[in-house]
Short mmCIF file of C-alpha atoms in Angstrom, two decimals:
data_model
loop_
_atom_site.label_atom_id
_atom_site.label_comp_id
_atom_site.label_asym_id
_atom_site.label_seq_id
_atom_site.Cartn_x
_atom_site.Cartn_y
_atom_site.Cartn_z
CA MET A 1 110.54 75.01 98.35
CA ALA A 2 111.99 74.62 94.87
CA SER A 3 108.60 75.60 93.44
CA PHE A 4 108.60 78.81 95.50
CA ARG A 5 112.20 79.70 94.65
CA ASP A 6 111.38 82.60 92.33
CA GLU A 7 109.02 84.24 94.83
CA GLY A 8 111.38 83.53 97.74
CA GLU A 9 114.38 85.05 95.97
CA ARG A 10 112.41 88.16 95.10
CA LEU A 11 111.32 88.47 98.72
CA ILE A 12 114.59 87.86 100.60
CA GLY A 13 117.28 87.56 97.92
CA GLU A 14 119.11 84.65 96.28
CA ARG A 15 121.71 84.02 98.98
CA ALA A 16 119.26 84.23 101.86
CA TYR A 17 116.85 81.86 100.14
CA ARG A 18 119.66 79.36 99.52
CA VAL A 19 120.59 79.50 103.21
CA VAL A 20 116.95 79.01 104.29
CA PHE A 21 116.52 76.20 101.77
CA ALA A 22 119.66 74.42 102.99
CA GLY A 23 118.79 75.04 106.64
CA LEU A 24 115.47 73.26 106.23
CA SER A 25 116.30 70.59 103.67
CA LEU A 26 119.62 69.33 105.05
CA PRO A 27 118.23 68.30 108.48
CA LEU A 28 115.32 66.58 106.74
CA ALA A 29 117.71 64.77 104.40
CA VAL A 30 119.97 63.68 107.28
CA SER A 31 117.02 62.40 109.29
CA ALA A 32 115.72 60.47 106.27
CA VAL A 33 119.15 58.88 105.66
CA VAL A 34 119.51 57.93 109.32
CA TYR A 35 116.02 56.41 109.36
CA PHE A 36 116.78 54.42 106.20
CA ILE A 37 120.05 53.09 107.64
CA ASN A 38 118.39 52.02 110.90
CA HIS A 39 115.41 50.34 109.21
CA ARG A 40 116.99 49.03 106.00
CA TYR A 41 116.43 45.41 107.06
CA ASP A 42 112.80 45.89 108.11
CA GLY A 43 109.97 44.38 106.10
CA VAL A 44 109.74 41.15 104.14
CA GLN A 45 112.83 39.67 102.51
CA MET A 46 111.95 39.30 98.82
CA TRP A 47 115.24 38.08 97.36
CA GLN A 48 118.83 37.49 98.40
CA LEU A 49 121.41 38.12 95.66
CA ARG A 50 124.49 38.99 97.70
CA THR A 51 126.15 35.66 97.00
CA VAL A 52 125.63 35.91 93.24
CA PRO A 53 129.00 36.39 91.53
CA GLY A 54 129.50 39.95 90.32
CA ILE A 55 126.51 41.43 92.17
CA HIS A 56 128.70 43.37 94.60
CA GLU A 57 130.66 44.90 91.73
CA LEU A 58 127.44 45.74 89.88
CA VAL A 59 125.90 47.41 92.93
CA TRP A 60 129.10 49.32 93.68
CA GLY A 61 129.43 50.47 90.07
CA LEU A 62 125.82 51.64 89.86
CA SER A 63 126.11 53.47 93.17
CA PHE A 64 129.35 55.15 92.12
CA LEU A 65 128.00 56.28 88.75
CA SER A 66 124.75 57.46 90.30
CA PHE A 67 126.59 60.26 92.11
CA PHE A 68 127.71 61.74 88.78
CA PHE A 69 124.06 62.09 87.87
CA LEU A 70 122.72 62.99 91.31
CA TYR A 71 124.94 66.01 91.88
CA PRO A 72 125.40 67.87 88.57
CA SER A 73 124.26 71.11 90.24
CA THR A 74 127.70 71.36 91.85
CA PHE A 75 129.14 72.91 88.70
CA ASN A 76 129.71 76.08 90.71
CA LEU A 77 130.61 75.09 94.26
CA LEU A 78 130.59 78.73 95.40
CA GLU A 79 126.93 79.00 94.43
CA VAL A 80 126.14 75.85 96.41
CA ALA A 81 127.62 77.49 99.52
CA ALA A 82 125.90 80.81 98.66
CA VAL A 83 129.31 82.54 98.49
CA ASP A 84 128.41 83.48 94.92
CA LYS A 85 124.85 84.52 94.21
CA PRO A 86 122.90 81.31 93.38
CA LYS A 87 121.40 81.24 89.90
CA MET A 88 119.23 78.95 87.81
CA HIS A 89 121.27 77.76 84.83
CA LEU A 90 120.50 76.29 81.45
CA TRP A 91 123.31 73.74 81.60
CA GLU A 92 123.91 71.85 78.38
CA THR A 93 127.36 70.36 78.87
CA GLY A 94 128.84 67.38 80.69
CA ILE A 95 126.26 64.99 82.06
CA MET A 96 123.44 67.20 80.76
CA ARG A 97 124.19 66.07 77.21
CA ILE A 98 123.19 62.56 78.27
CA THR A 99 120.01 63.60 80.12
CA ARG A 100 118.65 66.98 81.16
CA HIS A 101 117.29 65.42 84.35
CA PRO A 102 120.37 63.68 85.74
CA GLN A 103 119.16 63.71 89.34
CA MET A 104 116.21 61.51 88.40
CA VAL A 105 118.49 59.12 86.49
CA GLY A 106 121.01 59.06 89.33
CA GLN A 107 118.29 58.34 91.86
CA LEU A 108 117.02 55.50 89.69
CA MET A 109 120.52 53.98 89.53
CA TRP A 110 120.97 54.34 93.30
CA CYS A 111 117.58 52.78 94.00
CA VAL A 112 118.18 49.84 91.65
CA ALA A 113 121.57 49.18 93.24
CA HIS A 114 120.38 49.28 96.85
CA THR A 115 117.13 47.43 96.19
CA LEU A 116 119.06 44.65 94.45
CA TRP A 117 121.53 44.45 97.32
CA ILE A 118 119.11 44.56 100.26
CA GLY A 119 116.16 42.91 98.53
CA ASN A 120 113.35 43.58 101.00
CA SER A 121 109.98 45.32 100.97
CA PHE A 122 111.21 48.31 103.01
CA THR A 123 113.92 49.18 100.51
CA LEU A 124 111.60 48.59 97.56
CA THR A 125 108.99 50.90 99.09
CA THR A 126 111.65 53.51 99.84
CA SER A 127 112.93 53.32 96.27
CA LEU A 128 109.45 53.71 94.79
CA GLY A 129 108.85 56.77 96.97
CA LEU A 130 112.17 58.35 95.96
CA LEU A 131 111.50 57.70 92.28
CA ALA A 132 108.00 59.18 92.52
CA HIS A 133 109.51 62.29 94.11
CA HIS A 134 112.09 62.63 91.32
CA LEU A 135 109.57 62.01 88.55
CA PHE A 136 107.54 64.88 89.97
CA GLY A 137 110.79 66.87 89.94
CA VAL A 138 111.18 66.17 86.21
CA TRP A 139 107.78 67.67 85.47
CA ASN A 140 108.18 70.51 87.95
CA GLY A 141 111.72 71.34 86.79
CA ASP A 142 110.69 71.57 83.15
CA ARG A 143 107.72 73.72 84.14
CA ARG A 144 109.80 76.14 86.21
CA LEU A 145 112.58 76.53 83.66
CA ALA A 146 110.08 77.04 80.84
CA ALA A 147 108.33 79.72 82.89
CA ARG A 148 111.61 81.52 83.60
CA TYR A 149 113.44 81.18 80.26
CA GLY A 150 110.63 80.67 77.74
CA GLU A 151 111.86 80.01 74.21
CA ALA A 152 115.48 79.66 75.33
CA TYR A 153 114.53 76.62 77.38
CA GLU A 154 112.48 75.18 74.54
CA VAL A 155 115.67 75.25 72.44
CA VAL A 156 117.53 73.38 75.19
CA LYS A 157 114.73 70.80 75.42
CA LYS A 158 115.00 70.14 71.69
CA ARG A 159 118.71 69.35 72.04
CA THR A 160 118.40 67.23 75.20
CA SER A 161 116.30 64.36 76.50
CA ILE A 162 114.86 62.96 79.71
CA VAL A 163 115.72 59.38 78.77
CA PRO A 164 119.52 58.92 78.90
CA PHE A 165 121.18 59.12 75.47
CA GLY A 166 117.78 59.73 73.85
CA ALA A 167 118.73 63.00 72.16
CA ILE A 168 122.12 61.58 71.13
CA LEU A 169 120.58 58.52 69.48
CA GLU A 170 118.01 60.70 67.71
CA GLY A 171 120.71 63.04 66.42
CA ARG A 172 119.44 66.06 68.35
CA GLN A 173 122.58 66.20 70.51
CA ILE A 174 126.06 65.88 69.02
CA LEU A 175 128.86 65.00 71.42
CA PRO A 176 132.00 67.08 70.80
CA LYS A 177 135.23 65.26 69.95
CA ALA A 178 136.77 66.27 73.27
CA TYR A 179 133.63 65.44 75.27
CA HIS A 180 135.68 63.92 78.10
CA LYS A 181 137.18 67.35 78.83
CA GLU A 182 133.79 68.58 80.00
CA PHE A 183 134.19 66.25 82.98
CA LEU A 184 137.66 67.52 83.87
CA ARG A 185 136.28 70.06 86.33
CA VAL A 186 136.71 70.46 90.06
CA PRO A 187 133.09 69.54 90.93
CA TYR A 188 133.39 66.18 89.17
CA PHE A 189 136.60 65.39 91.05
CA VAL A 190 134.79 66.35 94.26
CA ILE A 191 132.02 63.90 93.34
CA VAL A 192 134.60 61.12 92.85
CA GLY A 193 136.07 61.82 96.29
CA VAL A 194 132.66 62.02 97.96
CA SER A 195 131.51 58.78 96.29
CA ILE A 196 134.56 56.83 97.43
CA GLY A 197 134.35 58.42 100.87
CA ALA A 198 130.67 57.51 101.20
CA TYR A 199 131.44 53.88 100.35
CA LEU A 200 134.33 53.63 102.80
CA SER A 201 132.38 55.36 105.56
CA HIS A 202 129.37 53.02 105.42
CA PRO A 203 130.35 51.15 108.64
CA TYR A 204 130.80 54.43 110.54
CA LEU A 205 127.52 55.85 109.24
CA GLN A 206 125.74 52.71 110.42
CA ILE A 207 127.28 52.96 113.88
CA ALA A 208 126.45 56.67 114.21
CA SER A 209 122.87 56.10 113.01
CA HIS A 210 122.39 53.26 115.48
CA TYR A 211 123.09 55.57 118.43
CA LEU A 212 120.48 58.09 117.28
CA HIS A 213 117.65 55.52 117.66
CA TRP A 214 115.53 57.07 114.90
#
């Protein structure tokens, strides 16, 4: 549906397409999460690292940081809810200075954390599938933005990188002195709250998923 966004917005408008997109993708996402929760211990146990000192803190830290990368599109919360007209942006601040494909990086961090913690073939297979999906998204996202913005996007690509910190290390991206202020925005505080809430609600999510029998 992301690939057909331009045609869909021309056909039914930006807000309507966002509503249709959310109406289809959110139930699919919820069903996938519920299925993962209910089957997370299926498959062959490949390693058990839960008793290793520091592993819980590492997994928690990776999971927490992954949300800052996974949800950078929430810069304008009103666009997310289709209150404001949704737009495609050439973001180049905040997390985008580190990588122009933060969702892929965030998904990688999340997958590493959960695969380390659970350590079985089901979680490994799930992680590989998620990463394949996001790697396709890297290619597809660059293609779509280049088609829409042309030379303007080529300029952004020259100042950013796919690999985290790549453009910074190569001198193509210069962090401003007050770089931390780019994170002092409502969406980032929302991400902090959601991340902590997701961690604390794990037992309740597991109970609710169990009763769905998916």
